């Protein structure tokens, strides 16, 4: 038999023996020694291989190498299988903790904002942003807040200069959008806002707002109502009840506050809803004609609605957090909970 | 604004329970909350009558009151100075628990057994009055539970008024809104007094210098009044809305204010010099003393009421001490004016003083309500304090406040609201609101808005009235929601959200810190630009807008370290601002992403040793972010900065993307009192988005097998891995597909000053199977170069 034939012979023998190896240390060790031990079959093939001439080497070398690797792999496999089988049921402690993969979370307010944005995106709203430092024009004047009017007291303001300020709401994004786009306009404006109010468990000088705007021909209050209702049911659950009650914002008219039935007591009255059964979640209304006209949109031809809500407050309600400052303190024990 | 149901009933019939009224007013836009009656909590207190008073045998200051409870008589020891025979007083029986938690027990006071207690209002939790025992009306029925008796005085409702409704700062105004729902009549009290023969003109003359600030000023003089206590009905009405009784004249003025919403002022006529009232602007620096006893320096924005010689009131805000009504006042000058809302607001803001008067004037009083309010107060004063009203009114009205005419198109009402409301219904409600119907045709109605509703200026205001009376809950939801084609992408927004998710998925917690920081925080980091300063900060710790997110993260780290939580994987994405006068807002805004690591990066685990925070975690995160954003190559550069022990900047295509490093331990100790190492990264979101590329191309999977080789060498410790890699790539030939550094070792078995570095090389040809010999040749060349260039030794 020449070397090539012997090599093939060893290969078929290996295949046969492998199927017979028993799952005992001795049987496996016998198998290993027979093929790849120092005096085994394969090393002996290699010894003969070295005596060959160059042309023959080229021919057989590759086949021999593959055989060697296959044999090594086979031995490894049966050894592993043996090792596995040795840790019997007694030793296998299935109660050991699983790998604690590093997990991080988005801030609860981000999660709320994202959910709000997702719901309105489904309803065809785009997302727009504006600066946090704003001019009086975008933050107040264009939104129909007269100078020296008590309506300005509704929003205590941080000033940078006489007519530059930290935006008190994301409503200026409405104005910026309406000035650069033609109706139909359907946008959502999420972002950070500022109010010059003393910090306590219920108010913080920085918080977030998501504001929505839709301007088109023949937009009605009924359309505003259904849009808000769809949102509220998707966000808070489909059993939630809504109530719209008249309110006042300079940039919308008619204006309304929207309450939902209390998410804790369902309307029966509890501490969260101050025993009213209702929770205030947003303000809304039909865009004031003065606002449309200021933005160069003909208020006779077009109408629109706008709404605004505070994701921070909604987050507090949703998780039963009783102090808004927790949202801004970054306590890791707090952040890990969401 | 607090209203009382019994008081409201003076002006219209209310067919609702307080709870119904609370809800109906809320649905009308007057957000109402019933004020819980404190008397509801009182049990076991009954009305009794004092029938006899005996001196206490052992104490001069005490007496023994014999009281009749309707069933029996009891003797009660009492120390109040105001007890009199015949008074109706609340009697607390033994065993009763008062709202302050005290339970009355049988007790002997200085040797005399007391069978109960007479008490003051504060002990009953009704007010903070401790001036003597509470004395009830003479008609109070003996034997009745006090709480049942007090329930008869109406329910108080707190209305959170929106700034557009000055008319509802009054009981008449709220009653008028109630008639919108009930359709009942609104009854305005009639004026009954008769004037004396003396002409008011002999007593007072009015001159308005600032007509813009004061379009109308009317006055009357009442002579010969007797200032004294108010009758019980007045004290009770005022008390029901939280106003304390002072004297009959002041109480009457407060009553008319709360009844009509029109603020009035009463002067002691004796103190008015020269029979003259002058309305003018204050001079800058002019000083006055208001009736609250505070000296105030004025500016010309403040409007003053003066006599011939000196100021006597800050118009529409507060009177001055020099002309206040006293107990011995006999002649009264009554002011009823209409002041310009913006003027009053400016003055009130400047003085930092909001009063019942300024609250109403700055929202807009009723210019046509001036005379009624004046007459109503004159009438009440005569009724309560006697005296006679001089003939005539001085009514100076130089700038008529024009009535507003509004055309309302019925079709517009229905199309904007999405309803179908009958025209007649609309017109009827407008009339009920107090509008004059000027004319009407099939499509529209022209109305004159009532003078007490300055918020009604145009059609949309009337449409709002329609929907609030109709009830927003009655407006049907639209059947169709329209979605128009929208070709705008929200690409950037989505990338930011993707970044946020990505960073969180590395095991980091998102936080959200205050944008307003101490100025020292703006001096952090390699890029110090001038910050934006807040003119009116809440405190010095919040005087500037942040210029970097890192100090916010450090502050949070510090707070967590104080709570013994040193393992901190935190990040934030947010805007920072730099001052830039070229910009419209004088600020330039940048969205940043920032990470802070401290302590262990992984949780404790039985299966492996956990990794501590270090620079290379940050580097890895940045590289992975870049990869996900389609950025193929980042250049890292070692920098120096005094606040960092190690700092690396990163550039992509020559643009600064981020920096990362280990904060200087000395700086942490000195400025933050932090002892453990802290690692931070800050990058620019818009640069990342700008550099990002979404075009990923599929690379065909290799057909031919690859050959792998490891190489492990010893080099000097100062040699950089990147330099070794460069040499390997240089000699690796065209079949070197991948080069991966994967082991670094120093220490045992290795000479000092040396390190072992190990690389894995993958060779592959696209078109054929590589031969071992080819790879061996390449590896030999690599070895040779490393040996020559770096003096490396093979391991
Ligand atoms: Zn509740």
PDB file of C-alpha atoms in Angstrom, chain B residues 259-405:
ATOM      1  CA  UNK B 259     -70.627  92.338  44.356  1.00  0.00           C
ATOM      2  CA  UNK B 260     -69.930  94.341  41.187  1.00  0.00           C
ATOM      3  CA  UNK B 261     -66.251  93.642  40.623  1.00  0.00           C
ATOM      4  CA  UNK B 262     -65.597  97.346  40.557  1.00  0.00           C
ATOM      5  CA  UNK B 263     -62.876  98.551  42.934  1.00  0.00           C
ATOM      6  CA  UNK B 264     -63.762 101.727  44.826  1.00  0.00           C
ATOM      7  CA  UNK B 265     -61.762 103.861  47.163  1.00  0.00           C
ATOM      8  CA  UNK B 266     -62.952 105.851  50.154  1.00  0.00           C
ATOM      9  CA  UNK B 267     -61.082 108.873  51.468  1.00  0.00           C
ATOM     10  CA  UNK B 268     -61.520 110.736  54.712  1.00  0.00           C
ATOM     11  CA  UNK B 269     -62.768 113.960  53.171  1.00  0.00           C
ATOM     12  CA  UNK B 270     -61.120 116.040  55.940  1.00  0.00           C
ATOM     13  CA  UNK B 271     -57.739 115.012  54.646  1.00  0.00           C
ATOM     14  CA  UNK B 272     -58.352 116.125  51.065  1.00  0.00           C
ATOM     15  CA  UNK B 273     -56.768 119.554  50.642  1.00  0.00           C
ATOM     16  CA  UNK B 274     -58.220 122.249  48.407  1.00  0.00           C
ATOM     17  CA  UNK B 275     -61.433 120.362  47.495  1.00  0.00           C
ATOM     18  CA  UNK B 276     -59.514 118.918  44.625  1.00  0.00           C
ATOM     19  CA  UNK B 277     -58.591 115.561  43.106  1.00  0.00           C
ATOM     20  CA  UNK B 278     -55.840 115.479  40.506  1.00  0.00           C
ATOM     21  CA  UNK B 279     -54.927 112.308  38.604  1.00  0.00           C
ATOM     22  CA  UNK B 280     -51.355 112.409  37.385  1.00  0.00           C
ATOM     23  CA  UNK B 281     -48.252 110.297  36.857  1.00  0.00           C
ATOM     24  CA  UNK B 282     -45.818 110.071  39.738  1.00  0.00           C
ATOM     25  CA  UNK B 283     -42.459 111.766  39.442  1.00  0.00           C
ATOM     26  CA  UNK B 284     -39.392 109.555  39.389  1.00  0.00           C
ATOM     27  CA  UNK B 285     -38.218 109.263  42.966  1.00  0.00           C
ATOM     28  CA  UNK B 286     -41.411 110.598  44.533  1.00  0.00           C
ATOM     29  CA  UNK B 287     -42.080 108.909  47.898  1.00  0.00           C
ATOM     30  CA  UNK B 288     -45.376 107.917  49.474  1.00  0.00           C
ATOM     31  CA  UNK B 289     -46.551 105.863  52.447  1.00  0.00           C
ATOM     32  CA  UNK B 290     -49.305 103.403  51.571  1.00  0.00           C
ATOM     33  CA  UNK B 291     -51.931 102.273  54.094  1.00  0.00           C
ATOM     34  CA  UNK B 292     -49.957  99.103  54.787  1.00  0.00           C
ATOM     35  CA  UNK B 293     -47.418 101.414  56.419  1.00  0.00           C
ATOM     36  CA  UNK B 294     -44.709 100.877  53.781  1.00  0.00           C
ATOM     37  CA  UNK B 295     -42.794 103.821  52.351  1.00  0.00           C
ATOM     38  CA  UNK B 296     -42.479 103.407  48.609  1.00  0.00           C
ATOM     39  CA  UNK B 297     -40.389 105.208  46.051  1.00  0.00           C
ATOM     40  CA  UNK B 298     -42.224 105.696  42.775  1.00  0.00           C
ATOM     41  CA  UNK B 299     -41.368 106.092  39.107  1.00  0.00           C
ATOM     42  CA  UNK B 300     -43.298 107.889  36.426  1.00  0.00           C
ATOM     43  CA  UNK B 301     -45.060 104.686  35.325  1.00  0.00           C
ATOM     44  CA  UNK B 302     -47.082 104.793  38.550  1.00  0.00           C
ATOM     45  CA  UNK B 303     -50.366 106.708  38.467  1.00  0.00           C
ATOM     46  CA  UNK B 304     -51.231 108.859  41.487  1.00  0.00           C
ATOM     47  CA  UNK B 305     -54.408 110.332  42.904  1.00  0.00           C
ATOM     48  CA  UNK B 306     -53.546 113.684  44.532  1.00  0.00           C
ATOM     49  CA  UNK B 307     -55.355 116.461  46.273  1.00  0.00           C
ATOM     50  CA  UNK B 308     -54.386 120.074  45.751  1.00  0.00           C
ATOM     51  CA  UNK B 309     -51.140 119.538  47.642  1.00  0.00           C
ATOM     52  CA  UNK B 310     -50.022 115.935  47.809  1.00  0.00           C
ATOM     53  CA  UNK B 311     -50.682 112.356  46.721  1.00  0.00           C
ATOM     54  CA  UNK B 312     -53.530 110.598  48.552  1.00  0.00           C
ATOM     55  CA  UNK B 313     -53.603 107.248  46.726  1.00  0.00           C
ATOM     56  CA  UNK B 314     -51.642 105.108  44.320  1.00  0.00           C
ATOM     57  CA  UNK B 315     -54.315 104.897  41.631  1.00  0.00           C
ATOM     58  CA  UNK B 316     -56.009 101.536  41.313  1.00  0.00           C
ATOM     59  CA  UNK B 317     -53.560  99.855  43.655  1.00  0.00           C
ATOM     60  CA  UNK B 318     -53.633 101.161  47.225  1.00  0.00           C
ATOM     61  CA  UNK B 319     -54.593 104.232  49.241  1.00  0.00           C
ATOM     62  CA  UNK B 320     -52.137 106.278  51.252  1.00  0.00           C
ATOM     63  CA  UNK B 321     -52.004 106.416  55.024  1.00  0.00           C
ATOM     64  CA  UNK B 322     -52.603 110.175  55.006  1.00  0.00           C
ATOM     65  CA  UNK B 323     -56.259 109.983  53.886  1.00  0.00           C
ATOM     66  CA  UNK B 324     -57.422 106.673  55.293  1.00  0.00           C
ATOM     67  CA  UNK B 325     -60.887 106.310  56.897  1.00  0.00           C
ATOM     68  CA  UNK B 326     -60.642 106.438  60.693  1.00  0.00           C
ATOM     69  CA  UNK B 327     -63.052 105.808  63.520  1.00  0.00           C
ATOM     70  CA  UNK B 328     -63.734 109.532  63.755  1.00  0.00           C
ATOM     71  CA  UNK B 329     -64.229 110.113  60.036  1.00  0.00           C
ATOM     72  CA  UNK B 330     -67.538 111.810  59.301  1.00  0.00           C
ATOM     73  CA  UNK B 331     -67.313 112.965  55.682  1.00  0.00           C
ATOM     74  CA  UNK B 332     -66.304 110.552  52.963  1.00  0.00           C
ATOM     75  CA  UNK B 333     -65.119 111.073  49.420  1.00  0.00           C
ATOM     76  CA  UNK B 334     -65.893 108.022  47.283  1.00  0.00           C
ATOM     77  CA  UNK B 335     -63.806 107.385  44.203  1.00  0.00           C
ATOM     78  CA  UNK B 336     -65.111 105.231  41.371  1.00  0.00           C
ATOM     79  CA  UNK B 337     -62.785 105.272  38.410  1.00  0.00           C
ATOM     80  CA  UNK B 338     -61.769 103.348  35.342  1.00  0.00           C
ATOM     81  CA  UNK B 339     -57.994 103.028  35.093  1.00  0.00           C
ATOM     82  CA  UNK B 340     -56.092 101.800  32.074  1.00  0.00           C
ATOM     83  CA  UNK B 341     -55.200  98.101  32.566  1.00  0.00           C
ATOM     84  CA  UNK B 342     -51.632  98.352  31.223  1.00  0.00           C
ATOM     85  CA  UNK B 343     -50.883 101.397  33.392  1.00  0.00           C
ATOM     86  CA  UNK B 344     -52.085  99.685  36.550  1.00  0.00           C
ATOM     87  CA  UNK B 345     -50.212  96.518  35.664  1.00  0.00           C
ATOM     88  CA  UNK B 346     -46.967  98.414  35.133  1.00  0.00           C
ATOM     89  CA  UNK B 347     -47.368 100.200  38.443  1.00  0.00           C
ATOM     90  CA  UNK B 348     -48.318  97.070  40.307  1.00  0.00           C
ATOM     91  CA  UNK B 349     -45.366  95.142  38.816  1.00  0.00           C
ATOM     92  CA  UNK B 350     -42.991  97.948  39.683  1.00  0.00           C
ATOM     93  CA  UNK B 351     -44.212  98.163  43.263  1.00  0.00           C
ATOM     94  CA  UNK B 352     -44.436  94.396  43.601  1.00  0.00           C
ATOM     95  CA  UNK B 353     -47.879  94.958  45.019  1.00  0.00           C
ATOM     96  CA  UNK B 354     -50.997  93.142  43.876  1.00  0.00           C
ATOM     97  CA  UNK B 355     -54.226  94.125  45.585  1.00  0.00           C
ATOM     98  CA  UNK B 356     -57.884  93.277  45.058  1.00  0.00           C
ATOM     99  CA  UNK B 357     -58.142  96.564  43.187  1.00  0.00           C
ATOM    100  CA  UNK B 358     -55.091  96.187  40.959  1.00  0.00           C
ATOM    101  CA  UNK B 359     -56.039  92.586  40.182  1.00  0.00           C
ATOM    102  CA  UNK B 360     -59.299  93.812  38.707  1.00  0.00           C
ATOM    103  CA  UNK B 361     -58.093  97.002  37.037  1.00  0.00           C
ATOM    104  CA  UNK B 362     -55.239  95.268  35.239  1.00  0.00           C
ATOM    105  CA  UNK B 363     -57.647  92.711  33.836  1.00  0.00           C
ATOM    106  CA  UNK B 364     -60.046  95.420  32.784  1.00  0.00           C
ATOM    107  CA  UNK B 365     -62.767  96.954  34.948  1.00  0.00           C
ATOM    108  CA  UNK B 366     -66.094  98.060  33.497  1.00  0.00           C
ATOM    109  CA  UNK B 367     -65.844 101.697  32.321  1.00  0.00           C
ATOM    110  CA  UNK B 368     -69.637 101.914  32.192  1.00  0.00           C
ATOM    111  CA  UNK B 369     -69.986 100.310  35.618  1.00  0.00           C
ATOM    112  CA  UNK B 370     -68.344 103.285  37.323  1.00  0.00           C
ATOM    113  CA  UNK B 371     -71.529 105.141  38.175  1.00  0.00           C
ATOM    114  CA  UNK B 372     -73.544 102.142  39.348  1.00  0.00           C
ATOM    115  CA  UNK B 373     -70.777 101.066  41.702  1.00  0.00           C
ATOM    116  CA  UNK B 374     -70.469 104.611  43.022  1.00  0.00           C
ATOM    117  CA  UNK B 375     -74.200 104.845  43.701  1.00  0.00           C
ATOM    118  CA  UNK B 376     -74.348 101.377  45.177  1.00  0.00           C
ATOM    119  CA  UNK B 377     -71.606 102.182  47.670  1.00  0.00           C
ATOM    120  CA  UNK B 378     -73.152 105.555  48.557  1.00  0.00           C
ATOM    121  CA  UNK B 379     -76.430 103.754  49.173  1.00  0.00           C
ATOM    122  CA  UNK B 380     -74.839 101.145  51.409  1.00  0.00           C
ATOM    123  CA  UNK B 381     -72.879 103.691  53.405  1.00  0.00           C
ATOM    124  CA  UNK B 382     -76.026 105.659  54.101  1.00  0.00           C
ATOM    125  CA  UNK B 383     -77.804 102.473  55.112  1.00  0.00           C
ATOM    126  CA  UNK B 384     -75.001 101.258  57.368  1.00  0.00           C
ATOM    127  CA  UNK B 385     -73.367 104.421  58.679  1.00  0.00           C
ATOM    128  CA  UNK B 386     -75.973 107.090  58.188  1.00  0.00           C
ATOM    129  CA  UNK B 387     -75.167 110.468  56.702  1.00  0.00           C
ATOM    130  CA  UNK B 388     -76.350 112.141  53.546  1.00  0.00           C
ATOM    131  CA  UNK B 389     -75.158 111.913  49.954  1.00  0.00           C
ATOM    132  CA  UNK B 390     -74.413 115.257  48.366  1.00  0.00           C
ATOM    133  CA  UNK B 391     -76.330 116.098  45.233  1.00  0.00           C
ATOM    134  CA  UNK B 392     -74.784 115.054  41.962  1.00  0.00           C
ATOM    135  CA  UNK B 393     -71.780 113.160  40.778  1.00  0.00           C
ATOM    136  CA  UNK B 394     -68.501 114.581  39.605  1.00  0.00           C
ATOM    137  CA  UNK B 395     -67.952 112.438  36.495  1.00  0.00           C
ATOM    138  CA  UNK B 396     -64.830 113.244  34.570  1.00  0.00           C
ATOM    139  CA  UNK B 397     -64.764 111.045  31.449  1.00  0.00           C
ATOM    140  CA  UNK B 398     -62.320 112.568  28.968  1.00  0.00           C
ATOM    141  CA  UNK B 399     -61.628 109.435  26.956  1.00  0.00           C
ATOM    142  CA  UNK B 400     -64.717 107.463  26.213  1.00  0.00           C
ATOM    143  CA  UNK B 401     -64.003 103.741  26.067  1.00  0.00           C
ATOM    144  CA  UNK B 402     -65.677 102.855  22.788  1.00  0.00           C
ATOM    145  CA  UNK B 403     -68.145 100.002  22.737  1.00  0.00           C
ATOM    146  CA  UNK B 404     -67.060  97.119  20.532  1.00  0.00           C
ATOM    147  CA  UNK B 405     -69.243  96.043  17.644  1.00  0.00           C
TER     148      UNK B 405
END
